[in-house]
């Protein structure tokens, strides 16, 4: 099926304007949201609602995150790191967040634990010619062979900050991760400066659980 973008471009513009209204200020981030076609990361049944500021099901009981949430996490990266920086995403899901990061010029690595979602997102990202590295596995252990990373984004809710991810942060690197219980989490930022890691917390969000050796137990 054609991407029907003549129909979706105005909806994407309205979504981006709403993100701006809701506090996303970084111009590069807003530009990326205008460019990446969210509907193509969803089944066609969701195309007409794809530009609402809502999560939607993507199969395996998982969701594509709400655009505001994606923009919020992306803005933390974009405000602190220039193009070419190395970014690891845990929880590829549909591939949308990874595509936004790639659009911003980051070297993106992304890990998904569900084989079906890994395969589907791989097809989507290849079709859209998004350049990144992806793999199937437990993201709570990070990606040791390509570490360290300037930023690590965890797009699922965790009971704590996985030690492996903290260890894979570069100097001046940040781990951005929602921490809390299985229904509500607070966005937490761990900033490595030399041998010290500083933590601060921002707003509440609701993510599906991060399941793995250093997250919620399967
Ligand atoms: N970033 C995704 C997107 O743009 O569509 C949305 C992510 S969805 C809210 C969370 C994803 O994290 C799910 O696809 C889930 O399977 C995945 N996940 C949960 N635990 C994981 C783990 N330990 N390693 C890798 N992926 C994990």
mmCIF file of C-alpha atoms and ligand atoms in Angstrom:
data_model
loop_
_atom_site.group_PDB
_atom_site.id
_atom_site.type_symbol
_atom_site.label_atom_id
_atom_site.label_comp_id
_atom_site.label_asym_id
_atom_site.label_seq_id
_atom_site.Cartn_x
_atom_site.Cartn_y
_atom_site.Cartn_z
ATOM 1 C CA UNK A 1 0.000 0.000 0.000
ATOM 2 C CA UNK A 2 1.173 3.557 -0.750
ATOM 3 C CA UNK A 3 2.022 5.665 2.301
ATOM 4 C CA UNK A 4 -0.880 8.107 1.515
ATOM 5 C CA UNK A 5 1.182 10.907 2.980
ATOM 6 C CA UNK A 6 -0.849 13.674 1.318
ATOM 7 C CA UNK A 7 -3.558 12.666 3.797
ATOM 8 C CA UNK A 8 -1.332 12.285 6.843
ATOM 9 C CA UNK A 9 1.053 15.239 6.498
ATOM 10 C CA UNK A 10 -1.505 17.790 7.879
ATOM 11 C CA UNK A 11 -2.249 15.450 10.811
ATOM 12 C CA UNK A 12 1.485 15.162 11.476
ATOM 13 C CA UNK A 13 1.809 18.947 11.450
ATOM 14 C CA UNK A 14 -1.032 19.217 13.974
ATOM 15 C CA UNK A 15 0.598 16.571 16.202
ATOM 16 C CA UNK A 16 3.923 18.437 16.079
ATOM 17 C CA UNK A 17 2.203 21.737 16.925
ATOM 18 C CA UNK A 18 0.589 20.036 19.926
ATOM 19 C CA UNK A 19 3.963 18.682 21.102
ATOM 20 C CA UNK A 20 5.309 22.234 20.921
ATOM 21 C CA UNK A 21 2.317 23.561 22.848
ATOM 22 C CA UNK A 22 2.846 20.864 25.475
ATOM 23 C CA UNK A 23 6.408 21.985 26.127
ATOM 24 C CA UNK A 24 8.718 20.400 23.534
ATOM 25 C CA UNK A 25 10.946 23.286 22.473
ATOM 26 C CA UNK A 26 13.924 21.735 20.697
ATOM 27 C CA UNK A 27 13.578 22.655 16.995
ATOM 28 C CA UNK A 28 15.570 19.644 15.793
ATOM 29 C CA UNK A 29 13.235 17.332 17.707
ATOM 30 C CA UNK A 30 10.112 19.021 16.335
ATOM 31 C CA UNK A 31 11.559 18.799 12.821
ATOM 32 C CA UNK A 32 12.130 15.049 13.260
ATOM 33 C CA UNK A 33 8.488 14.576 14.354
ATOM 34 C CA UNK A 34 7.392 16.419 11.218
ATOM 35 C CA UNK A 35 9.507 14.155 9.050
ATOM 36 C CA UNK A 36 9.019 10.629 10.458
ATOM 37 C CA UNK A 37 5.713 9.089 9.341
ATOM 38 C CA UNK A 38 4.267 7.546 12.502
ATOM 39 C CA UNK A 39 1.414 5.837 10.657
ATOM 40 C CA UNK A 40 3.905 3.582 8.849
ATOM 41 C CA UNK A 41 4.926 2.065 12.217
ATOM 42 C CA UNK A 42 1.349 0.923 12.873
ATOM 43 C CA UNK A 43 -1.054 -1.535 11.281
ATOM 44 C CA UNK A 44 -3.210 0.122 8.622
ATOM 45 C CA UNK A 45 -6.261 -0.142 10.932
ATOM 46 C CA UNK A 46 -4.617 2.589 13.073
ATOM 47 C CA UNK A 47 -3.469 4.914 10.282
ATOM 48 C CA UNK A 48 -6.338 7.357 10.705
ATOM 49 C CA UNK A 49 -5.616 7.821 14.420
ATOM 50 C CA UNK A 50 -1.832 7.531 14.187
ATOM 51 C CA UNK A 51 -1.246 11.240 14.828
ATOM 52 C CA UNK A 52 -3.254 11.390 18.033
ATOM 53 C CA UNK A 53 -1.097 11.893 21.113
ATOM 54 C CA UNK A 54 -1.807 8.335 22.302
ATOM 55 C CA UNK A 55 -0.114 4.972 22.581
ATOM 56 C CA UNK A 56 -1.486 2.205 20.328
ATOM 57 C CA UNK A 57 -1.167 -1.589 20.346
ATOM 58 C CA UNK A 58 1.595 -3.096 18.202
ATOM 59 C CA UNK A 59 1.041 -6.774 19.101
ATOM 60 C CA UNK A 60 2.465 -9.034 21.855
ATOM 61 C CA UNK A 61 0.637 -6.865 24.440
ATOM 62 C CA UNK A 62 3.048 -4.011 23.685
ATOM 63 C CA UNK A 63 2.496 -0.428 22.552
ATOM 64 C CA UNK A 64 4.032 2.286 20.448
ATOM 65 C CA UNK A 65 4.604 5.051 23.031
ATOM 66 C CA UNK A 66 2.603 8.267 23.052
ATOM 67 C CA UNK A 67 4.307 10.897 20.820
ATOM 68 C CA UNK A 68 4.748 13.253 23.801
ATOM 69 C CA UNK A 69 6.655 10.554 25.691
ATOM 70 C CA UNK A 70 8.899 9.857 22.695
ATOM 71 C CA UNK A 71 9.479 13.602 22.233
ATOM 72 C CA UNK A 72 10.196 14.116 25.942
ATOM 73 C CA UNK A 73 12.908 11.433 26.025
ATOM 74 C CA UNK A 74 14.319 12.487 22.665
ATOM 75 C CA UNK A 75 14.564 16.111 23.769
ATOM 76 C CA UNK A 76 16.783 15.123 26.716
ATOM 77 C CA UNK A 77 19.127 13.504 24.196
ATOM 78 C CA UNK A 78 18.956 16.342 21.643
ATOM 79 C CA UNK A 79 19.541 19.065 24.263
ATOM 80 C CA UNK A 80 22.749 17.346 25.376
ATOM 81 C CA UNK A 81 24.314 15.472 22.448
ATOM 82 C CA UNK A 82 25.243 16.453 18.923
ATOM 83 C CA UNK A 83 24.789 14.454 15.712
ATOM 84 C CA UNK A 84 26.943 11.353 15.504
ATOM 85 C CA UNK A 85 26.679 10.603 19.240
ATOM 86 C CA UNK A 86 26.007 6.962 20.111
ATOM 87 C CA UNK A 87 22.540 6.204 21.422
ATOM 88 C CA UNK A 88 21.237 2.853 22.657
ATOM 89 C CA UNK A 89 17.486 2.293 22.874
ATOM 90 C CA UNK A 90 16.078 -0.587 24.939
ATOM 91 C CA UNK A 91 12.645 -1.644 23.657
ATOM 92 C CA UNK A 92 12.516 -1.227 19.854
ATOM 93 C CA UNK A 93 8.791 -2.017 19.777
ATOM 94 C CA UNK A 94 7.478 -0.576 16.498
ATOM 95 C CA UNK A 95 10.798 1.128 15.644
ATOM 96 C CA UNK A 96 9.318 4.649 15.788
ATOM 97 C CA UNK A 97 11.503 6.028 18.609
ATOM 98 C CA UNK A 98 14.586 4.540 16.936
ATOM 99 C CA UNK A 99 13.630 6.172 13.620
ATOM 100 C CA UNK A 100 13.228 9.571 15.328
ATOM 101 C CA UNK A 101 16.716 9.211 16.863
ATOM 102 C CA UNK A 102 18.194 8.181 13.506
ATOM 103 C CA UNK A 103 16.492 11.150 11.827
ATOM 104 C CA UNK A 104 18.324 13.398 14.297
ATOM 105 C CA UNK A 105 21.632 12.003 13.058
ATOM 106 C CA UNK A 106 22.538 9.794 16.026
ATOM 107 C CA UNK A 107 24.295 6.442 15.642
ATOM 108 C CA UNK A 108 21.430 4.317 16.881
ATOM 109 C CA UNK A 109 21.536 0.843 18.422
ATOM 110 C CA UNK A 110 18.263 -0.712 19.521
ATOM 111 C CA UNK A 111 17.335 -3.967 21.278
ATOM 112 C CA UNK A 112 13.967 -5.760 21.460
ATOM 113 C CA UNK A 113 13.178 -8.895 23.484
ATOM 114 C CA UNK A 114 10.113 -10.082 21.479
ATOM 115 C CA UNK A 115 11.118 -11.943 18.315
ATOM 116 C CA UNK A 116 7.890 -10.978 16.498
ATOM 117 C CA UNK A 117 8.371 -7.264 17.225
ATOM 118 C CA UNK A 118 12.048 -7.462 16.346
ATOM 119 C CA UNK A 119 11.194 -8.969 12.946
ATOM 120 C CA UNK A 120 8.350 -6.580 12.229
ATOM 121 C CA UNK A 121 10.275 -3.450 13.215
ATOM 122 C CA UNK A 122 13.266 -4.649 11.186
ATOM 123 C CA UNK A 123 11.072 -4.906 8.094
ATOM 124 C CA UNK A 124 9.566 -1.457 8.705
ATOM 125 C CA UNK A 125 12.928 0.220 9.319
ATOM 126 C CA UNK A 126 14.538 -1.447 6.299
ATOM 127 C CA UNK A 127 11.644 -0.458 4.066
ATOM 128 C CA UNK A 128 11.969 3.155 5.223
ATOM 129 C CA UNK A 129 15.774 2.959 4.780
ATOM 130 C CA UNK A 130 16.432 3.995 8.360
ATOM 131 C CA UNK A 131 20.081 3.443 9.104
ATOM 132 C CA UNK A 132 20.704 1.829 12.512
ATOM 133 C CA UNK A 133 21.784 -1.395 14.209
ATOM 134 C CA UNK A 134 19.210 -3.614 15.867
ATOM 135 C CA UNK A 135 19.181 -6.908 17.644
ATOM 136 C CA UNK A 136 16.992 -9.353 19.485
ATOM 137 C CA UNK A 137 17.787 -9.917 23.162
ATOM 138 C CA UNK A 138 17.546 -8.801 26.757
ATOM 139 C CA UNK A 139 18.283 -5.083 26.705
ATOM 140 C CA UNK A 140 18.738 -4.899 30.489
ATOM 141 C CA UNK A 141 22.218 -6.299 29.800
ATOM 142 C CA UNK A 142 23.014 -3.571 27.270
ATOM 143 C CA UNK A 143 25.139 -4.129 24.160
ATOM 144 C CA UNK A 144 28.613 -4.747 25.495
ATOM 145 C CA UNK A 145 30.425 -5.154 22.148
ATOM 146 C CA UNK A 146 29.493 -1.642 20.979
ATOM 147 C CA UNK A 147 29.469 0.154 24.362
ATOM 148 C CA UNK A 148 30.040 2.803 25.657
ATOM 149 C CA UNK A 149 27.059 4.992 24.728
ATOM 150 C CA UNK A 150 26.488 8.720 25.066
ATOM 151 C CA UNK A 151 22.836 8.109 25.838
ATOM 152 C CA UNK A 152 20.797 5.049 26.737
ATOM 153 C CA UNK A 153 17.015 5.341 26.493
ATOM 154 C CA UNK A 154 14.882 2.685 28.122
ATOM 155 C CA UNK A 155 11.377 2.742 26.692
ATOM 156 C CA UNK A 156 9.862 0.334 29.230
ATOM 157 C CA UNK A 157 9.277 0.754 32.967
ATOM 158 C CA UNK A 158 11.897 -0.681 35.316
ATOM 159 C CA UNK A 159 12.081 -1.367 39.071
ATOM 160 C CA UNK A 160 15.627 0.096 39.109
ATOM 161 C CA UNK A 161 18.519 1.240 36.929
ATOM 162 C CA UNK A 162 20.136 -1.900 35.456
ATOM 163 C CA UNK A 163 23.782 -2.006 36.568
ATOM 164 C CA UNK A 164 24.903 -3.162 33.107
ATOM 165 C CA UNK A 165 23.407 -0.036 31.515
ATOM 166 C CA UNK A 166 25.094 2.296 34.019
ATOM 167 C CA UNK A 167 28.386 0.551 33.290
ATOM 168 C CA UNK A 168 27.948 1.065 29.544
ATOM 169 C CA UNK A 169 27.620 4.857 29.772
ATOM 170 C CA UNK A 170 30.443 6.917 28.290
ATOM 171 C CA UNK A 171 31.889 9.790 30.299
ATOM 172 C CA UNK A 172 29.217 12.540 30.199
ATOM 173 C CA UNK A 173 26.728 9.838 29.188
ATOM 174 C CA UNK A 174 23.123 9.716 30.377
ATOM 175 C CA UNK A 175 20.795 6.801 31.104
ATOM 176 C CA UNK A 176 17.178 7.928 30.705
ATOM 177 C CA UNK A 177 14.834 5.384 32.258
ATOM 178 C CA UNK A 178 11.338 5.309 33.767
ATOM 179 C CA UNK A 179 11.613 3.780 37.274
ATOM 180 C CA UNK A 180 8.735 2.727 39.484
ATOM 181 C CA UNK A 181 6.164 -0.023 39.851
ATOM 182 C CA UNK A 182 4.382 -1.891 37.053
ATOM 183 C CA UNK A 183 1.759 0.810 36.514
ATOM 184 C CA UNK A 184 3.496 4.149 37.156
ATOM 185 C CA UNK A 185 7.088 5.292 36.830
ATOM 186 C CA UNK A 186 9.086 8.474 37.266
ATOM 187 C CA UNK A 187 11.469 9.426 34.463
ATOM 188 C CA UNK A 188 14.961 9.181 35.921
ATOM 189 C CA UNK A 189 18.189 10.484 34.477
ATOM 190 C CA UNK A 190 21.562 9.062 35.513
ATOM 191 C CA UNK A 191 24.441 11.264 34.378
ATOM 192 C CA UNK A 192 27.969 9.880 34.444
ATOM 193 C CA UNK A 193 30.711 12.398 35.113
ATOM 194 C CA UNK A 194 33.994 10.603 35.495
ATOM 195 C CA UNK A 195 33.597 8.015 38.228
ATOM 196 C CA UNK A 196 30.493 9.636 39.674
ATOM 197 C CA UNK A 197 26.900 9.106 38.582
ATOM 198 C CA UNK A 198 24.404 11.852 39.413
ATOM 199 C CA UNK A 199 20.688 11.013 39.426
ATOM 200 C CA UNK A 200 17.667 13.227 39.066
ATOM 201 C CA UNK A 201 14.013 12.535 38.469
ATOM 202 C CA UNK A 202 11.440 14.432 36.441
ATOM 203 C CA UNK A 203 7.826 13.545 35.575
ATOM 204 C CA UNK A 204 5.569 10.520 35.922
ATOM 205 C CA UNK A 205 4.800 8.258 32.988
ATOM 206 C CA UNK A 206 3.160 4.866 32.458
ATOM 207 C CA UNK A 207 5.174 2.338 30.449
ATOM 208 C CA UNK A 208 4.821 -1.393 29.834
ATOM 209 C CA UNK A 209 7.305 -3.349 31.995
ATOM 210 C CA UNK A 210 10.982 -3.855 31.226
ATOM 211 C CA UNK A 211 11.355 -7.615 31.484
ATOM 212 C CA UNK A 212 14.798 -9.126 31.833
ATOM 213 C CA UNK A 213 17.687 -10.209 34.040
ATOM 214 C CA UNK A 214 18.155 -6.697 35.452
ATOM 215 C CA UNK A 215 14.520 -5.532 35.162
ATOM 216 C CA UNK A 216 11.254 -7.244 36.131
ATOM 217 C CA UNK A 217 11.680 -11.011 36.249
ATOM 218 C CA UNK A 218 10.050 -12.907 33.332
HETATM 219 N N1 LIG B 1 10.143 2.420 21.648
HETATM 220 C C1 LIG B 1 9.011 1.693 21.131
HETATM 221 C C2 LIG B 1 8.398 2.343 19.935
HETATM 222 O O1 LIG B 1 8.872 3.412 19.510
HETATM 223 O O2 LIG B 1 7.463 1.759 19.386
HETATM 224 C C3 LIG B 1 7.930 1.481 22.164
HETATM 225 C C4 LIG B 1 8.395 0.608 23.222
HETATM 226 S S1 LIG B 1 7.175 -0.291 24.101
HETATM 227 C C5 LIG B 1 6.491 0.940 25.124
HETATM 228 C C6 LIG B 1 8.316 -1.185 25.148
HETATM 229 C C7 LIG B 1 9.098 -2.259 24.426
HETATM 230 O O3 LIG B 1 10.108 -2.745 25.297
HETATM 231 C C8 LIG B 1 8.252 -3.456 24.048
HETATM 232 O O4 LIG B 1 8.383 -3.695 22.679
HETATM 233 C C9 LIG B 1 8.857 -4.603 24.867
HETATM 234 O O5 LIG B 1 8.786 -5.854 24.248
HETATM 235 C C10 LIG B 1 10.272 -4.112 25.033
HETATM 236 N N2 LIG B 1 11.023 -4.693 26.137
HETATM 237 C C11 LIG B 1 10.612 -4.967 27.415
HETATM 238 N N3 LIG B 1 11.631 -5.486 28.125
HETATM 239 C C12 LIG B 1 12.719 -5.522 27.304
HETATM 240 C C13 LIG B 1 14.080 -5.957 27.441
HETATM 241 N N4 LIG B 1 14.557 -6.467 28.587
HETATM 242 N N5 LIG B 1 14.895 -5.850 26.385
HETATM 243 C C14 LIG B 1 14.452 -5.354 25.192
HETATM 244 N N6 LIG B 1 13.180 -4.940 24.995
HETATM 245 C C15 LIG B 1 12.334 -5.025 26.031
#
